[in-house]
Amino acid sequence: MINQGHSNSLYSLSIQIHLDGLSFFTQHIHSKDIKDAEVVRFRENVNPTTLLVEIEKAFKEIEALAQPFSKVIVVYANELFTLVPQALFDSEKAADYLKFNTKILSTDYIAHDTIDFYDLINVYVPYSNINNFFFDTFGSFEYYHSTTIFAKHLLKEYSNNEEAQVLINLQGSYFEMGVVKNKKLLFINRFEIRAKEDFIYYLLFTLEQLELNPENTPVTLTGTIEKDDEFYSIAHTYIRHLIIKDSPSTSFTRSQSLLATLL
């Protein structure tokens, strides 16, 4: 593969990576028009090591990825993250924060994003082998955790709401859930699911813990969810005010809605 580095290309690449697939879009850096947008599902979930094989395969086989880009943004969607109040954050203790919530290896590289408005630091594990691939291919690039993008999107969409607002981004094998009220982030987390029962359990349990009534708390759904699927049906059984939110651009499928907030 050609090392594309930072070129005079007029296009940028934004790509989200998960162990069951990836999605991306390319965008003109001046007009902001979308050139290509695609979702790639792997045949089965992979591990961080074999993920690299799938990424390399995608960049070899997908024509839209086989071009130089002036800017590259990588978003990691995994469960290896935790939020820490900015006032308490110490970069030397980053691994210690993660140990409370998830299993990490001594060889894992720990990164962090700043969520300024909420005065939070998102501490997480990006996949080092994937970072190395993007560095070798493009040179410098930006990367974030998906919950960082999700939290900033919550602020943008619901910062003026005095009542609690719930946003769920369903992505097949997992979903992200955030709750904001009066410009405060009450909750944000990511849940792995295998069936609709897992989905509704985590949703209702979270509402209960936050003392939010499903009868009058609006819940907005985005991602891989439609009104005729089983996830919407079971949610509608328990949630009175249920809203499906379209992607911010017609160039994207709803499953790319979170990635599209990078526009």
CSV table of C-alpha atoms in Angstrom, one decimal:
chain,number,residue,atom,x,y,z
A,1,MET,CA,0.0,0.0,0.0
A,2,ILE,CA,1.2,3.5,-0.8
A,3,ASN,CA,2.1,5.7,2.1
A,4,GLN,CA,-0.3,8.6,1.3
A,5,GLY,CA,0.9,10.9,4.1
A,6,HIS,CA,-0.5,14.4,4.2
A,7,SER,CA,-1.0,15.4,0.6
A,8,ASN,CA,-2.6,18.3,-1.3
A,9,SER,CA,-5.8,16.2,-1.5
A,10,LEU,CA,-9.1,18.2,-1.2
A,11,TYR,CA,-10.7,15.4,0.8
A,12,SER,CA,-10.7,14.2,4.4
A,13,LEU,CA,-11.5,10.8,5.8
A,14,SER,CA,-13.5,10.0,9.0
A,15,ILE,CA,-13.7,6.4,10.0
A,16,GLN,CA,-15.3,4.6,13.0
A,17,ILE,CA,-13.9,1.2,14.0
A,18,HIS,CA,-15.5,-1.6,16.0
A,19,LEU,CA,-14.8,-5.3,16.4
A,20,ASP,CA,-17.7,-6.2,14.2
A,21,GLY,CA,-17.2,-3.7,11.4
A,22,LEU,CA,-16.4,-0.1,10.3
A,23,SER,CA,-18.0,2.9,8.7
A,24,PHE,CA,-16.5,5.8,7.0
A,25,PHE,CA,-17.1,8.9,4.9
A,26,THR,CA,-15.0,11.2,2.7
A,27,GLN,CA,-15.7,14.9,2.6
A,28,HIS,CA,-14.5,17.8,0.5
A,29,ILE,CA,-12.5,20.0,2.9
A,30,HIS,CA,-13.9,23.3,1.5
A,31,SER,CA,-17.5,22.6,0.3
A,32,LYS,CA,-18.0,20.0,3.0
A,33,ASP,CA,-19.9,17.9,0.4
A,34,ILE,CA,-19.8,14.1,1.0
A,35,LYS,CA,-18.1,12.1,-1.7
A,36,ASP,CA,-18.3,8.6,-0.3
A,37,ALA,CA,-20.0,7.0,2.7
A,38,GLU,CA,-20.1,3.3,3.4
A,39,VAL,CA,-20.7,0.7,6.2
A,40,VAL,CA,-18.7,-2.5,6.2
A,41,ARG,CA,-19.8,-5.4,8.4
A,42,PHE,CA,-17.3,-8.2,9.1
A,43,ARG,CA,-18.5,-11.7,8.8
A,44,GLU,CA,-18.0,-12.3,12.5
A,45,ASN,CA,-16.6,-10.3,15.4
A,46,VAL,CA,-12.8,-10.2,15.4
A,47,ASN,CA,-10.3,-9.5,18.2
A,48,PRO,CA,-7.9,-6.5,18.3
A,49,THR,CA,-5.2,-8.5,16.6
A,50,THR,CA,-7.3,-9.9,13.7
A,51,LEU,CA,-9.0,-6.5,13.4
A,52,LEU,CA,-5.9,-5.2,11.6
A,53,VAL,CA,-6.4,-7.9,8.9
A,54,GLU,CA,-9.9,-6.6,8.2
A,55,ILE,CA,-8.8,-3.0,8.1
A,56,GLU,CA,-6.0,-3.8,5.7
A,57,LYS,CA,-8.4,-5.7,3.6
A,58,ALA,CA,-10.9,-2.8,3.5
A,59,PHE,CA,-8.2,-0.4,2.4
A,60,LYS,CA,-7.1,-2.7,-0.4
A,61,GLU,CA,-10.5,-3.5,-1.7
A,62,ILE,CA,-12.6,-0.3,-1.3
A,63,GLU,CA,-11.7,2.2,-4.0
A,64,ALA,CA,-12.9,5.2,-1.9
A,65,LEU,CA,-10.2,4.4,0.7
A,66,ALA,CA,-7.4,4.0,-1.8
A,67,GLN,CA,-6.7,7.7,-2.2
A,68,PRO,CA,-4.7,10.4,-0.4
A,69,PHE,CA,-6.4,12.5,2.2
A,70,SER,CA,-5.5,15.9,3.7
A,71,LYS,CA,-7.0,14.9,7.1
A,72,VAL,CA,-7.8,11.6,8.7
A,73,ILE,CA,-10.0,11.1,11.8
A,74,VAL,CA,-10.3,7.7,13.5
A,75,VAL,CA,-13.1,6.9,16.0
A,76,TYR,CA,-12.7,3.9,18.2
A,77,ALA,CA,-16.0,2.3,19.4
A,78,ASN,CA,-15.0,-0.1,22.2
A,79,GLU,CA,-15.9,-0.8,25.9
A,80,LEU,CA,-12.4,0.1,27.1
A,81,PHE,CA,-13.1,3.6,28.5
A,82,THR,CA,-14.0,5.5,31.6
A,83,LEU,CA,-14.9,9.1,32.4
A,84,VAL,CA,-13.0,11.1,35.0
A,85,PRO,CA,-13.7,14.6,36.4
A,86,GLN,CA,-11.2,17.0,34.9
A,87,ALA,CA,-10.3,18.4,38.3
A,88,LEU,CA,-9.3,14.9,39.5
A,89,PHE,CA,-7.5,13.7,36.4
A,90,ASP,CA,-3.8,12.8,36.6
A,91,SER,CA,-2.3,11.5,33.3
A,92,GLU,CA,0.2,9.4,35.3
A,93,LYS,CA,-2.8,7.4,36.8
A,94,ALA,CA,-4.7,6.9,33.5
A,95,ALA,CA,-4.3,3.1,33.7
A,96,ASP,CA,-5.6,3.1,37.3
A,97,TYR,CA,-8.8,4.7,36.3
A,98,LEU,CA,-9.5,2.1,33.7
A,99,LYS,CA,-8.8,-0.8,36.0
A,100,PHE,CA,-11.9,0.0,38.0
A,101,ASN,CA,-14.2,-0.6,35.0
A,102,THR,CA,-12.5,-2.9,32.5
A,103,LYS,CA,-9.7,-5.4,32.0
A,104,ILE,CA,-6.6,-3.9,30.4
A,105,LEU,CA,-3.2,-5.4,29.6
A,106,SER,CA,0.1,-4.0,30.8
A,107,THR,CA,1.0,-3.5,27.2
A,108,ASP,CA,-2.1,-1.4,26.3
A,109,TYR,CA,-1.6,2.2,25.3
A,110,ILE,CA,-3.8,4.6,27.3
A,111,ALA,CA,-5.1,7.7,25.6
A,112,HIS,CA,-7.6,10.4,26.7
A,113,ASP,CA,-9.9,13.0,25.2
A,114,THR,CA,-11.1,16.2,26.8
A,115,ILE,CA,-14.8,16.9,26.9
A,116,ASP,CA,-14.5,20.6,27.9
A,117,PHE,CA,-18.1,21.7,28.5
A,118,TYR,CA,-18.7,18.8,31.0
A,119,ASP,CA,-15.3,19.2,32.5
A,120,LEU,CA,-14.6,15.5,31.9
A,121,ILE,CA,-11.7,13.4,30.6
A,122,ASN,CA,-12.5,10.3,28.7
A,123,VAL,CA,-9.7,7.8,29.4
A,124,TYR,CA,-9.6,4.9,26.9
A,125,VAL,CA,-7.6,2.3,25.0
A,126,PRO,CA,-7.2,2.8,21.3
A,127,TYR,CA,-5.9,-0.2,19.4
A,128,SER,CA,-2.2,0.4,19.0
A,129,ASN,CA,-1.8,-1.9,16.0
A,130,ILE,CA,-4.6,0.1,14.2
A,131,ASN,CA,-3.0,3.4,15.2
A,132,ASN,CA,0.3,2.1,13.7
A,133,PHE,CA,-1.5,1.2,10.5
A,134,PHE,CA,-3.0,4.7,10.1
A,135,PHE,CA,0.3,6.4,11.0
A,136,ASP,CA,2.2,4.2,8.4
A,137,THR,CA,-0.4,4.9,5.8
A,138,PHE,CA,-1.2,8.6,6.3
A,139,GLY,CA,1.3,10.0,8.7
A,140,SER,CA,-0.2,12.1,11.5
A,141,PHE,CA,-4.0,11.7,12.1
A,142,GLU,CA,-6.6,12.5,14.8
A,143,TYR,CA,-8.3,9.8,16.9
A,144,TYR,CA,-11.1,9.8,19.5
A,145,HIS,CA,-13.3,7.5,21.5
A,146,SER,CA,-16.9,7.2,20.2
A,147,THR,CA,-18.3,8.2,23.6
A,148,THR,CA,-16.4,11.5,23.3
A,149,ILE,CA,-18.1,12.2,20.0
A,150,PHE,CA,-21.4,11.0,21.6
A,151,ALA,CA,-21.1,13.3,24.6
A,152,LYS,CA,-20.3,16.3,22.5
A,153,HIS,CA,-23.3,15.5,20.3
A,154,LEU,CA,-25.5,15.4,23.4
A,155,LEU,CA,-24.4,18.9,24.4
A,156,LYS,CA,-25.0,20.2,20.9
A,157,GLU,CA,-28.5,18.7,20.6
A,158,TYR,CA,-29.9,19.1,24.1
A,159,SER,CA,-27.9,21.8,25.9
A,160,ASN,CA,-31.0,24.1,26.2
A,161,ASN,CA,-33.4,21.4,27.6
A,162,GLU,CA,-34.4,21.8,31.2
A,163,GLU,CA,-36.0,18.4,31.3
A,164,ALA,CA,-34.0,15.1,31.1
A,165,GLN,CA,-33.3,14.0,27.6
A,166,VAL,CA,-32.2,10.4,26.7
A,167,LEU,CA,-30.4,9.6,23.5
A,168,ILE,CA,-29.5,6.1,22.4
A,169,ASN,CA,-27.2,5.2,19.5
A,170,LEU,CA,-27.9,1.5,18.6
A,171,GLN,CA,-25.3,-0.2,16.6
A,172,GLY,CA,-26.3,-3.8,16.3
A,173,SER,CA,-24.1,-5.6,18.8
A,174,TYR,CA,-23.9,-2.6,21.2
A,175,PHE,CA,-25.5,0.7,22.0
A,176,GLU,CA,-24.5,4.0,23.6
A,177,MET,CA,-26.8,5.8,26.0
A,178,GLY,CA,-26.5,9.3,27.3
A,179,VAL,CA,-28.8,11.4,29.5
A,180,VAL,CA,-28.5,15.2,29.9
A,181,LYS,CA,-30.5,17.7,31.9
A,182,ASN,CA,-30.0,21.4,32.5
A,183,LYS,CA,-26.7,21.3,30.5
A,184,LYS,CA,-25.4,18.6,32.8
A,185,LEU,CA,-24.4,15.1,31.7
A,186,LEU,CA,-26.2,12.8,34.1
A,187,PHE,CA,-25.1,9.5,32.4
A,188,ILE,CA,-23.2,8.1,29.5
A,189,ASN,CA,-22.3,4.5,28.9
A,190,ARG,CA,-21.9,1.7,26.3
A,191,PHE,CA,-23.6,-1.7,26.5
A,192,GLU,CA,-22.9,-4.9,24.6
A,193,ILE,CA,-26.1,-6.7,23.7
A,194,ARG,CA,-27.1,-10.0,22.1
A,195,ALA,CA,-30.9,-9.7,22.0
A,196,LYS,CA,-33.7,-7.2,22.4
A,197,GLU,CA,-34.1,-8.3,26.0
A,198,ASP,CA,-30.6,-7.1,26.8
A,199,PHE,CA,-31.4,-3.8,25.2
A,200,ILE,CA,-34.6,-3.1,27.2
A,201,TYR,CA,-33.0,-4.3,30.4
A,202,TYR,CA,-30.1,-1.9,30.3
A,203,LEU,CA,-32.4,1.0,29.2
A,204,LEU,CA,-35.0,0.5,31.9
A,205,PHE,CA,-32.4,-0.2,34.6
A,206,THR,CA,-30.6,3.0,33.8
A,207,LEU,CA,-33.9,5.0,33.9
A,208,GLU,CA,-34.7,3.5,37.2
A,209,GLN,CA,-31.2,4.3,38.7
A,210,LEU,CA,-31.6,7.9,37.5
A,211,GLU,CA,-35.1,8.1,38.9
A,212,LEU,CA,-36.6,8.9,35.5
A,213,ASN,CA,-40.1,7.8,34.7
A,214,PRO,CA,-40.4,5.9,31.3
A,215,GLU,CA,-43.9,7.3,31.1
A,216,ASN,CA,-42.9,10.9,30.7
A,217,THR,CA,-39.1,10.9,29.8
A,218,PRO,CA,-38.5,11.3,26.1
A,219,VAL,CA,-36.1,8.8,24.6
A,220,THR,CA,-34.6,9.5,21.2
A,221,LEU,CA,-33.2,6.5,19.1
A,222,THR,CA,-30.7,6.6,16.3
A,223,GLY,CA,-28.4,4.1,14.7
A,224,THR,CA,-29.4,0.8,13.3
A,225,ILE,CA,-33.1,1.0,14.4
A,226,GLU,CA,-36.3,1.2,12.5
A,227,LYS,CA,-39.9,1.3,13.5
A,228,ASP,CA,-40.6,-2.2,12.2
A,229,ASP,CA,-37.8,-3.9,14.1
A,230,GLU,CA,-37.8,-5.8,17.4
A,231,PHE,CA,-35.7,-3.3,19.3
A,232,TYR,CA,-38.1,-0.5,18.6
A,233,SER,CA,-41.1,-2.7,19.3
A,234,ILE,CA,-39.9,-3.7,22.8
A,235,ALA,CA,-38.9,-0.2,23.6
A,236,HIS,CA,-42.3,1.1,22.6
A,237,THR,CA,-43.9,-1.3,25.0
A,238,TYR,CA,-42.3,0.4,28.0
A,239,ILE,CA,-41.4,4.0,26.8
A,240,ARG,CA,-44.3,6.3,26.0
A,241,HIS,CA,-42.3,9.1,24.3
A,242,LEU,CA,-40.1,7.4,21.7
A,243,ILE,CA,-38.5,9.2,18.8
A,244,ILE,CA,-36.4,7.9,15.9
A,245,LYS,CA,-33.9,10.5,14.8
A,246,ASP,CA,-32.6,10.5,11.2
A,247,SER,CA,-29.0,10.9,10.2
A,248,PRO,CA,-28.0,14.6,10.0
A,249,SER,CA,-27.3,14.1,6.3
A,250,THR,CA,-29.1,12.2,3.6
A,251,SER,CA,-25.7,10.9,2.4
A,252,PHE,CA,-25.6,8.7,5.5
A,253,THR,CA,-27.5,5.7,6.6
A,254,ARG,CA,-29.0,5.9,10.1
A,255,SER,CA,-26.3,3.5,11.3
A,256,GLN,CA,-23.7,6.2,10.5
A,257,SER,CA,-25.6,8.9,12.4
A,258,LEU,CA,-23.0,9.3,15.2
A,259,LEU,CA,-20.1,9.4,12.7
A,260,ALA,CA,-22.0,12.0,10.7
A,261,THR,CA,-21.9,14.4,13.6
A,262,LEU,CA,-18.3,15.0,12.7
A,263,LEU,CA,-19.5,16.9,9.6
